[in-house]
Short mmCIF file of C-alpha atoms and ligand atoms in Angstrom, two decimals:
data_model
loop_
_atom_site.label_atom_id
_atom_site.label_comp_id
_atom_site.label_asym_id
_atom_site.label_seq_id
_atom_site.Cartn_x
_atom_site.Cartn_y
_atom_site.Cartn_z
CA UNK K 608 -34.12 -13.24 -26.05
CA UNK K 609 -31.20 -11.62 -26.24
CA UNK K 610 -27.74 -12.92 -25.36
CA UNK K 611 -25.30 -10.05 -23.87
CA UNK K 612 -21.98 -11.23 -24.80
CA UNK K 613 -19.51 -10.27 -21.76
CA UNK K 614 -15.96 -9.59 -21.40
CA UNK K 615 -14.08 -10.69 -18.31
CA UNK K 616 -10.80 -9.27 -17.42
CA UNK K 617 -8.80 -10.50 -14.55
CA UNK K 618 -5.79 -9.05 -13.35
CA UNK K 619 -3.60 -10.14 -10.47
CA UNK K 620 0.00 -10.15 -9.32
CA UNK K 621 1.34 -6.19 -10.41
CA UNK K 622 2.65 -4.80 -6.71
CA UNK K 623 5.34 -5.34 -4.77
CA UNK K 624 6.03 -4.29 -1.03
CA UNK K 625 7.24 -1.25 -2.27
CA UNK K 626 4.71 -0.12 -3.97
CA UNK K 627 1.90 -0.01 -6.63
CA UNK K 628 -1.39 -1.84 -5.73
CA UNK K 629 -3.55 -3.99 -8.43
CA UNK K 630 -7.32 -1.63 -7.45
CA UNK K 631 -5.10 1.39 -8.10
CA UNK K 632 -4.14 -0.53 -11.57
CA UNK K 633 -7.71 -1.38 -12.25
CA UNK K 634 -8.59 2.47 -11.14
CA UNK K 635 -6.25 3.49 -14.06
CA UNK K 636 -7.43 1.57 -16.16
CA UNK K 637 -11.33 2.31 -15.59
CA UNK K 638 -10.64 6.12 -16.27
CA UNK K 639 -8.69 5.15 -19.90
CA UNK K 640 -11.87 3.02 -20.40
CA UNK K 641 -13.97 5.88 -19.01
CA UNK K 642 -12.19 8.38 -21.85
CA UNK K 643 -12.90 5.75 -24.32
CA UNK K 644 -16.72 5.84 -23.51
CA UNK K 645 -15.83 1.71 -22.14
CA UNK K 646 -18.42 1.11 -19.83
CA UNK K 647 -18.23 -0.77 -16.95
CA UNK K 648 -21.21 -3.38 -15.90
CA UNK K 649 -21.25 -3.53 -12.74
CA UNK K 650 -18.81 -2.51 -9.81
CA UNK K 651 -14.93 -3.35 -10.37
CA UNK K 652 -14.33 -6.80 -8.31
CA UNK K 653 -11.42 -7.19 -5.24
CA UNK K 654 -11.23 -10.82 -4.56
CA UNK K 655 -9.37 -12.19 -1.82
CA UNK K 656 -7.55 -15.55 -2.08
CA UNK K 657 -6.47 -17.83 -0.17
CA UNK K 658 -4.60 -16.29 2.82
CA UNK K 659 -2.12 -18.56 3.27
CA UNK K 660 -0.99 -18.46 -0.79
CA UNK K 661 2.82 -18.61 -0.27
CA UNK K 662 3.59 -15.61 -2.99
CA UNK K 663 1.24 -12.94 -2.07
CA UNK K 664 2.34 -8.99 -1.09
CA UNK K 665 0.12 -8.80 1.16
CA UNK K 666 -3.73 -9.70 1.47
CA UNK K 667 -3.33 -11.97 -1.64
CA UNK K 668 -5.75 -9.88 -3.30
CA UNK K 669 -7.01 -10.11 -7.20
CA UNK K 670 -9.09 -7.44 -9.56
CA UNK K 671 -11.85 -8.35 -12.15
CA UNK K 672 -13.45 -5.93 -14.37
CA UNK K 673 -16.30 -6.64 -16.49
CA UNK K 674 -17.09 -4.95 -19.61
CA UNK K 675 -19.55 -5.32 -23.10
CA UNK K 676 -17.67 -7.49 -25.49
CA UNK K 677 -18.25 -5.49 -28.26
CA UNK K 678 -16.52 -3.63 -31.56
CA UNK K 679 -14.53 -1.86 -28.57
CA UNK K 680 -13.09 -5.09 -26.92
CA UNK K 681 -10.06 -4.63 -28.59
CA UNK K 682 -9.50 -1.27 -27.36
CA UNK K 683 -9.86 -2.37 -23.83
CA UNK K 684 -7.82 -5.33 -23.98
CA UNK K 685 -4.71 -3.12 -25.19
CA UNK K 686 -5.41 -0.30 -22.60
CA UNK K 687 -5.23 -3.17 -20.16
CA UNK K 688 -2.03 -4.59 -21.55
CA UNK K 689 -0.56 -1.29 -21.76
CA UNK K 690 -1.67 -0.46 -18.03
CA UNK K 691 -0.32 -3.66 -16.87
CA UNK K 692 2.83 -3.18 -18.78
CA UNK K 693 3.36 0.72 -18.03
CA UNK K 694 2.47 -0.01 -13.39
CA UNK K 695 3.82 -3.30 -12.60
CA UNK K 696 6.19 -3.68 -10.26
CA UNK K 697 8.63 -5.67 -12.62
CA UNK K 698 11.94 -5.40 -10.60
CA UNK K 699 10.70 -7.32 -8.10
CA UNK K 700 11.25 -11.22 -8.26
CA UNK K 701 8.05 -11.79 -6.54
CA UNK K 702 5.85 -9.77 -8.86
CA UNK K 703 4.59 -12.01 -11.85
CA UNK K 704 1.69 -10.48 -13.37
CA UNK K 705 -0.71 -12.03 -15.53
CA UNK K 706 -4.13 -11.19 -17.07
CA UNK K 707 -6.73 -13.04 -18.61
CA UNK K 708 -9.76 -12.51 -20.74
CA UNK K 709 -12.96 -14.07 -20.47
CA UNK K 710 -16.32 -14.34 -23.22
CA UNK K 711 -19.13 -16.10 -22.05
CA UNK K 712 -21.37 -17.19 -18.89
CA UNK K 713 -18.98 -18.06 -16.19
CA UNK K 714 -19.27 -22.25 -15.57
CA UNK K 715 -19.62 -23.70 -12.47
CA UNK K 716 -16.11 -25.69 -12.96
CA UNK K 717 -14.97 -22.39 -12.98
CA UNK K 718 -17.03 -21.39 -9.66
CA UNK K 719 -15.44 -24.47 -8.35
CA UNK K 720 -12.00 -23.48 -9.27
CA UNK K 721 -12.57 -19.88 -7.42
CA UNK K 722 -13.42 -21.83 -4.08
CA UNK K 723 -10.19 -23.88 -4.58
CA UNK K 724 -8.29 -20.48 -4.75
CA UNK K 725 -9.46 -19.79 -1.65
CA UNK K 726 -9.04 -23.17 0.25
CA UNK K 727 -5.98 -24.68 -1.47
CA UNK K 728 -2.32 -24.27 -3.48
CA UNK K 729 -3.04 -24.25 -6.98
CA UNK K 730 0.04 -23.94 -9.41
CA UNK K 731 0.81 -21.59 -12.15
CA UNK K 732 0.53 -24.55 -14.86
CA UNK K 733 -2.52 -26.32 -13.38
CA UNK K 734 -4.27 -22.09 -13.88
CA UNK K 735 -3.33 -21.75 -17.18
CA UNK K 736 -4.29 -25.62 -18.10
CA UNK K 737 -8.05 -24.91 -16.79
CA UNK K 738 -7.89 -21.75 -18.15
CA UNK K 739 -7.22 -22.99 -21.65
CA UNK K 740 -9.79 -25.77 -21.15
CA UNK K 741 -12.43 -23.16 -20.74
CA UNK K 742 -11.49 -20.86 -23.51
CA UNK K 743 -9.69 -18.09 -21.71
CA UNK K 744 -7.04 -15.54 -23.33
CA UNK K 745 -4.20 -15.87 -21.55
CA UNK K 746 -1.26 -13.06 -20.84
CA UNK K 747 1.64 -13.66 -18.31
CA UNK K 748 4.08 -11.34 -17.71
CA UNK K 749 7.50 -12.70 -16.19
CA UNK K 750 6.46 -16.11 -14.70
CA UNK K 751 2.85 -14.90 -14.76
CA UNK K 752 1.47 -16.24 -11.38
CA UNK K 753 -0.77 -13.59 -11.42
CA UNK K 754 -3.12 -15.62 -14.07
CA UNK K 755 -4.39 -18.23 -10.54
CA UNK K 756 -5.48 -15.24 -9.11
CA UNK K 757 -7.08 -13.37 -12.16
CA UNK K 758 -8.83 -16.28 -13.27
CA UNK K 759 -10.22 -16.84 -9.49
CA UNK K 760 -11.18 -13.06 -9.25
CA UNK K 761 -13.07 -13.54 -12.42
CA UNK K 762 -14.65 -16.60 -11.78
CA UNK K 763 -16.02 -16.54 -7.62
CA UNK K 764 -19.51 -16.61 -7.10
CA UNK K 765 -20.34 -13.19 -4.85
CA UNK K 766 -23.46 -14.78 -2.73
CA UNK K 767 -22.23 -12.79 0.25
CA UNK K 768 -20.38 -9.10 -0.41
CA UNK K 769 -19.19 -6.08 0.74
CA UNK K 770 -17.68 -2.72 -0.71
CA UNK K 771 -14.61 -1.06 -0.16
CA UNK K 772 -13.98 2.55 -1.09
CA UNK K 773 -10.28 3.26 -2.06
CA UNK K 774 -8.96 7.04 -2.27
CA UNK K 775 -5.88 7.00 -4.30
CA UNK K 776 -2.53 9.59 -3.70
CA UNK K 777 -1.57 11.59 -6.14
CA UNK K 778 1.73 10.29 -7.57
CA UNK K 779 4.30 12.54 -5.91
CA UNK K 780 3.02 11.73 -2.53
CA UNK K 781 3.01 7.61 -2.70
CA UNK K 782 5.84 6.87 0.02
CA UNK K 783 5.26 9.84 1.92
CA UNK K 784 4.20 10.20 5.58
CA UNK K 785 -0.58 10.24 4.56
CA UNK K 786 -2.57 13.18 5.87
CA UNK K 787 -5.17 11.83 7.46
CA UNK K 788 -7.09 13.83 9.71
CA UNK K 789 -7.98 10.86 12.27
CA UNK K 790 -10.61 12.69 14.51
CA UNK K 791 -12.91 12.65 11.74
CA UNK K 792 -12.13 9.30 10.47
CA UNK K 793 -13.45 8.58 14.44
CA UNK K 794 -16.38 10.97 13.74
CA UNK K 795 -16.98 8.87 10.03
CA UNK K 796 -17.21 5.74 12.41
CA UNK K 797 -19.60 7.12 14.93
CA UNK K 798 -22.08 8.43 12.10
CA UNK K 799 -21.69 5.63 9.98
CA UNK K 800 -20.91 2.67 11.80
CA UNK K 801 -22.45 -0.42 11.41
CA UNK K 802 -23.17 0.03 7.62
CA UNK K 803 -19.14 0.58 7.46
CA UNK K 804 -17.07 -1.64 9.88
CA UNK K 805 -13.56 -1.82 10.86
CA UNK K 806 -12.77 1.84 10.25
CA UNK K 807 -10.59 2.41 14.14
CA UNK K 808 -9.80 -0.18 16.48
CA UNK K 809 -10.76 1.38 19.61
CA UNK K 810 -9.11 -0.97 21.88
CA UNK K 811 -5.51 -0.04 20.22
CA UNK K 812 -6.80 3.67 19.50
CA UNK K 813 -5.54 2.79 15.50
CA UNK K 814 -6.89 3.84 12.49
CA UNK K 815 -7.65 0.80 10.51
CA UNK K 816 -8.52 2.44 7.43
CA UNK K 817 -5.14 3.84 6.54
CA UNK K 818 -2.42 1.42 4.76
CA UNK K 819 0.65 0.88 6.18
CA UNK K 820 2.75 0.70 3.24
CA UNK K 821 3.81 2.87 0.66
CA UNK K 822 1.10 2.02 -2.07
CA UNK K 823 -0.96 4.54 -3.90
CA UNK K 824 -3.91 3.87 -1.57
CA UNK K 825 -4.60 6.75 1.07
CA UNK K 826 -7.71 4.87 2.76
CA UNK K 827 -9.90 2.61 2.03
CA UNK K 828 -13.09 2.31 3.92
CA UNK K 829 -14.98 -1.23 3.83
CA UNK K 830 -19.61 -1.13 3.90
CA UNK K 831 -22.22 -2.94 3.59
CA UNK K 832 -23.58 -0.96 0.97
CA UNK K 833 -22.56 2.08 -1.29
CA UNK K 834 -25.20 5.19 0.20
CA UNK K 835 -22.72 4.63 3.65
CA UNK K 836 -19.77 4.88 1.38
CA UNK K 837 -20.24 8.03 -0.12
CA UNK K 838 -21.57 9.60 3.27
CA UNK K 839 -18.02 7.92 4.92
CA UNK K 840 -16.30 10.24 2.03
CA UNK K 841 -17.56 13.31 2.67
CA UNK K 842 -16.99 13.07 6.38
CA UNK K 843 -13.62 11.76 6.13
CA UNK K 844 -11.02 15.25 5.93
CA UNK K 845 -7.31 14.98 4.65
CA UNK K 846 -4.84 17.49 4.12
CA UNK K 847 -3.56 16.14 0.68
CA UNK K 848 -4.95 15.72 -2.87
CA UNK K 849 -6.85 12.80 -3.52
CA UNK K 850 -6.33 11.79 -7.27
CA UNK K 851 -9.21 9.36 -7.76
CA UNK K 852 -11.48 7.18 -5.99
CA UNK K 853 -12.62 3.73 -7.04
CA UNK K 854 -15.53 1.51 -5.25
CA UNK K 855 -14.96 -1.97 -5.26
CA UNK K 856 -17.26 -5.20 -4.98
CA UNK K 857 -15.51 -7.49 -2.86
CA UNK K 858 -15.71 -11.01 -0.70
CA UNK K 859 -14.01 -9.09 1.94
CA UNK K 860 -15.49 -9.78 5.81
CA UNK K 861 -17.55 -12.59 4.06
CA UNK K 862 -15.80 -15.63 5.83
CA UNK K 863 -15.45 -16.99 2.51
CA UNK K 864 -12.72 -18.70 3.38
CA UNK K 865 -13.90 -20.58 6.32
CA UNK K 866 -15.14 -24.29 5.34
CA UNK K 867 -17.43 -25.90 8.19
CA UNK K 868 -15.43 -29.20 9.46
CA UNK K 869 -17.15 -32.04 10.55
CA UNK K 870 -14.43 -32.64 13.30
CA UNK K 871 -10.86 -32.11 14.03
CA UNK K 872 -9.56 -34.93 12.48
CA UNK K 873 -10.93 -33.36 8.87
CA UNK K 874 -9.35 -30.37 9.40
CA UNK K 875 -5.97 -29.78 7.03
CA UNK K 876 -2.89 -27.87 7.22
CA UNK K 877 -3.07 -24.16 5.28
CA UNK K 878 -6.91 -24.51 5.56
CA UNK K 879 -9.73 -21.83 7.10
CA UNK K 880 -11.99 -23.91 9.19
CA UNK K 881 -15.13 -23.26 11.41
CA UNK K 882 -14.57 -26.40 14.22
CA UNK K 883 -16.84 -27.49 17.33
CA UNK K 884 -14.54 -29.01 20.66
CA UNK K 885 -14.16 -28.98 24.02
CA UNK K 886 -11.08 -27.12 25.96
CA UNK K 887 -8.41 -29.46 27.40
CA UNK K 888 -6.59 -27.06 29.46
CA UNK K 889 -6.24 -23.50 30.79
CA UNK K 890 -5.53 -21.46 28.60
CA UNK K 891 -1.23 -20.63 29.14
CA UNK K 892 0.98 -17.33 27.56
CA UNK K 893 4.39 -18.10 26.35
CA UNK K 894 7.25 -15.69 25.84
CA UNK K 895 6.35 -13.18 23.06
CA UNK K 896 2.92 -12.77 24.22
CA UNK K 897 1.20 -15.38 21.92
CA UNK K 898 -1.53 -17.48 24.35
CA UNK K 899 -2.20 -21.28 23.29
CA UNK K 900 -4.52 -24.35 24.73
CA UNK K 901 -5.52 -27.60 22.93
CA UNK K 902 -9.58 -28.18 22.10
CA UNK K 903 -10.71 -31.89 21.44
CA UNK K 904 -13.20 -33.85 20.06
CA UNK K 905 -13.61 -37.98 19.54
CA UNK K 906 -11.91 -37.44 16.44
CA UNK K 907 -8.72 -35.57 17.67
CA UNK K 908 -7.28 -32.57 19.50
CA UNK K 909 -5.69 -29.50 17.89
CA UNK K 910 -3.65 -26.71 19.44
CA UNK K 911 -5.26 -22.79 19.10
CA UNK K 912 -2.93 -19.95 19.46
CA UNK K 913 -4.42 -16.35 19.89
CA UNK K 914 -0.93 -14.72 19.15
CA UNK K 915 0.71 -11.33 20.23
CA UNK K 916 -1.09 -8.96 17.87
CA UNK K 917 -4.24 -9.62 18.82
CA UNK K 918 -3.80 -8.47 21.73
CA UNK K 919 -6.50 -7.66 24.53
CA UNK K 920 -8.28 -10.69 22.71
CA UNK K 921 -5.87 -12.94 24.52
CA UNK K 922 -7.45 -11.88 27.71
CA UNK K 923 -10.89 -13.02 26.80
CA UNK K 924 -9.19 -16.25 25.73
CA UNK K 925 -7.74 -16.71 28.91
CA UNK K 926 -11.13 -16.95 30.75
CA UNK K 927 -11.89 -19.96 29.04
CA UNK K 928 -11.76 -22.81 30.90
CA UNK K 929 -11.14 -27.25 30.65
CA UNK K 930 -14.61 -28.26 29.61
CA UNK K 931 -15.98 -25.49 28.04
CA UNK K 932 -17.31 -26.51 24.11
CA UNK K 933 -16.36 -23.47 21.64
CA UNK K 934 -16.85 -23.22 17.82
CA UNK K 935 -13.92 -21.76 17.05
CA UNK K 936 -12.96 -20.13 13.39
CA UNK K 937 -9.81 -19.55 11.78
CA UNK K 938 -7.10 -21.44 9.89
CA UNK K 939 -4.30 -23.85 10.47
CA UNK K 940 -0.84 -22.16 9.93
CA UNK K 941 2.98 -23.18 9.56
CA UNK K 942 2.93 -24.86 12.99
CA UNK K 943 -0.08 -26.46 12.41
CA UNK K 944 -1.81 -24.58 14.99
CA UNK K 945 -5.12 -23.25 15.05
CA UNK K 946 -4.75 -19.58 14.34
CA UNK K 947 -8.07 -18.17 16.09
CA UNK K 948 -10.09 -15.32 14.24
CA UNK K 949 -12.77 -15.49 16.43
CA UNK K 950 -15.29 -18.02 18.78
CA UNK K 951 -18.54 -19.29 19.95
CA UNK K 952 -19.33 -20.08 23.40
CA UNK K 953 -21.71 -23.27 23.49
CA UNK K 954 -21.31 -24.93 26.84
CA UNK K 955 -20.08 -23.03 29.50
CA UNK K 956 -18.10 -25.60 32.48
CA UNK K 957 -19.31 -23.39 35.62
CA UNK K 958 -18.77 -25.84 38.11
CA UNK K 959 -15.14 -26.03 39.46
CA UNK K 960 -14.11 -29.02 41.85
CA UNK K 961 -12.40 -27.67 45.36
CA UNK K 962 -11.40 -29.23 48.25
CA UNK K 963 -14.34 -28.40 51.23
CA UNK K 964 -14.82 -26.27 53.70
CA UNK K 965 -14.29 -27.09 57.23
CA UNK K 966 -16.39 -26.08 60.01
CA UNK K 967 -14.43 -23.00 61.42
CA UNK K 968 -14.68 -22.16 57.41
CA UNK K 969 -10.94 -22.40 56.18
CA UNK K 970 -10.48 -24.41 52.97
CA UNK K 971 -9.06 -27.86 53.78
CA UNK K 972 -5.70 -29.21 52.52
CA UNK K 973 -5.07 -32.90 50.91
CA UNK K 974 -4.00 -35.32 54.11
CA UNK K 975 -2.06 -36.84 52.07
CA UNK K 976 -3.01 -39.57 49.04
CA UNK K 977 -6.42 -41.47 50.14
CA UNK K 978 -6.09 -39.83 53.52
CA UNK K 979 -9.04 -37.53 53.14
CA UNK K 980 -8.61 -33.77 53.87
CA UNK K 981 -7.21 -31.84 56.97
CA UNK K 982 -7.38 -28.42 58.28
CA UNK K 983 -4.36 -26.68 58.84
CA UNK K 984 -6.22 -24.12 61.83
CA UNK K 985 -8.53 -26.19 63.52
CA UNK K 986 -7.19 -29.63 62.84
CA UNK K 987 -10.02 -31.30 62.19
CA UNK K 988 -9.99 -34.67 59.75
CA UNK K 989 -12.30 -35.82 57.39
CA UNK K 990 -11.79 -39.24 55.92
CA UNK K 991 -13.65 -38.56 52.43
CA UNK K 992 -11.44 -37.50 49.33
CA UNK K 993 -13.67 -36.62 47.23
CA UNK K 994 -13.52 -32.69 45.69
CA UNK K 995 -16.75 -30.72 46.03
CA UNK K 996 -18.41 -29.21 43.23
CA UNK K 997 -19.04 -25.52 43.28
CA UNK K 998 -20.62 -22.91 41.12
CA UNK K 999 -18.36 -20.31 39.73
CA UNK K 1000 -18.59 -16.94 38.10
CA UNK K 1001 -17.78 -16.95 34.54
CA UNK K 1002 -16.26 -14.27 32.38
CA UNK K 1003 -18.12 -15.49 29.16
CA UNK K 1004 -21.72 -15.84 27.96
CA UNK K 1005 -22.82 -18.92 26.68
CA UNK K 1006 -23.84 -17.84 23.01
CA UNK K 1007 -21.66 -14.92 22.34
CA UNK K 1008 -19.10 -14.76 20.07
CA UNK K 1009 -15.51 -12.88 20.55
CA UNK K 1010 -13.41 -11.93 17.98
CA UNK K 1011 -9.92 -10.49 17.26
CA UNK K 1012 -9.45 -6.92 17.11
CA UNK K 1013 -9.63 -4.74 14.26
CA UNK K 1014 -6.01 -4.36 14.17
CA UNK K 1015 -5.19 -8.12 13.83
CA UNK K 1016 -8.26 -8.86 11.81
CA UNK K 1017 -7.88 -10.60 8.06
CA UNK K 1018 -9.20 -9.53 5.02
CA UNK K 1019 -11.75 -11.91 4.92
CA UNK K 1020 -13.31 -12.45 8.05
CA UNK K 1021 -16.63 -11.74 8.78
CA UNK K 1022 -16.98 -9.05 11.88
CA UNK K 1023 -19.53 -9.73 14.22
CA UNK K 1024 -21.19 -6.77 13.00
CA UNK K 1025 -21.87 -8.43 9.99
CA UNK K 1026 -23.16 -11.89 11.78
CA UNK K 1027 -26.21 -11.62 10.40
CA UNK K 1028 -25.76 -10.87 6.74
CA UNK K 1029 -25.93 -14.09 5.01
P1 ATP Q 1889 -2.20 -6.55 -2.41
O1 ATP Q 1889 -2.98 -7.16 -1.69
O2 ATP Q 1889 -1.55 -6.01 -2.11
O3 ATP Q 1889 -2.77 -6.79 -3.88
P2 ATP Q 1889 -1.32 -9.46 -2.85
O4 ATP Q 1889 -1.53 -10.19 -1.54
O5 ATP Q 1889 -2.63 -9.62 -3.38
O6 ATP Q 1889 -0.95 -8.07 -2.90
P3 ATP Q 1889 -0.01 -10.82 -5.22
O7 ATP Q 1889 1.38 -9.57 -5.72
O8 ATP Q 1889 -1.42 -10.30 -5.73
O9 ATP Q 1889 0.32 -10.49 -3.33
O10 ATP Q 1889 0.62 -11.83 -5.40
C1 ATP Q 1889 -0.24 -13.29 -5.08
C2 ATP Q 1889 -0.30 -14.23 -5.71
O11 ATP Q 1889 -0.18 -15.33 -5.35
C3 ATP Q 1889 -0.65 -14.17 -7.09
O12 ATP Q 1889 0.54 -14.04 -8.33
C4 ATP Q 1889 -1.89 -15.12 -6.93
O13 ATP Q 1889 -2.02 -15.36 -8.54
C5 ATP Q 1889 -1.28 -15.66 -5.99
N1 ATP Q 1889 -2.11 -16.84 -5.74
C6 ATP Q 1889 -3.55 -16.54 -5.45
N2 ATP Q 1889 -4.34 -17.35 -4.89
C7 ATP Q 1889 -3.28 -18.57 -4.96
C8 ATP Q 1889 -3.57 -19.60 -4.71
N3 ATP Q 1889 -4.70 -20.39 -3.74
N4 ATP Q 1889 -3.13 -20.63 -4.87
C9 ATP Q 1889 -1.57 -20.64 -5.37
N5 ATP Q 1889 -1.37 -19.16 -5.56
C10 ATP Q 1889 -2.05 -18.18 -5.41
#
């Protein structure tokens, strides 16, 4: 058997809110690789990690590349470190790049580490010790926090994956208004959805492929396959020069951050879960537009939230009623509230208990504690104080999933149009 020796390269924490993007840095590295006849094995990877990580700039993404570990490996390392040195936003306190080189098979303990980087918090020390123990070459710039994500980016097994095509701007346009023909984006969505997804939020009339930050990305299109991305690329029109394009293989929109929880009490703060529970109270909206309600099971209860940015999703949530059984997907944030990404209706409570209707047709009112009901119209009284069950119409459907709109969705959240991809 011929053993192929592979060099894994992980890069993270090079950008800041004022600019840059680790994927752009990767695309610059790939161009330099091409100039030197260094070929990538497989697509470059864009890996999203713990959505609650404290020092993330935006979407907590790291990048990984794979090449042959041959006579050009030293040159490749030189290129990577040179580009990180040249392009990272070192002025930002929060930018602490880390690069990992690893030569060999990805072991089970490395895969486990990668999942921990999605589910939990890892310290720089811990990542460094582990990287050393498996024989990685470690390069830390400033505090070198990026090694946490770099190591996870090379190690994560992609059992489910999607692709993202990123189009980059010429440097002189960085930070200026992007010139994307929105109508062509709607057209692209019409022609390529559901192979591509998350292009447009129709409820908010919002073009989601365009970043809202001054980074080098002109737009990003997400898809289940590369063919659809190529088609989409030719449909989207822009009125500025596209400097470069790169397709990444990613764990975006796979629900990889979600752990199945046996019950409510087993969930921990800053974890993301799928859990089943019964709705305890009618959802209520507070100042600021956030909506809350509780779910419970035999182990305990938790407050669930649909926040203001989820817009129309709150209207759907408002239809929930006490007694409904739902399966919620989401994460437990700062205030110990379960932030809902989507939910599935398991059981609908379609019975409501109401005061009886009088013979004259008017609904009766209570006649006082233990005194039954009375009719305000005709004066009739009945002794029984028992309310009567009434079958009610529900706006929600048993079995159906409901999700937050594209504009409020996490990178890792699996949209309903991908729910049959496992
Ligand atoms: P962008 O999405 O624009 O590339 P970002 O949101 O990925 O930016 P980074 O600049 O990469 O933000 O910063 C995230 C930092 O968090 C990195 O240093 C990364 O190593 C670290 N990190 C990633 N996962 C974890 C984790 N599970 N625990 C602790 N730190 C983490």
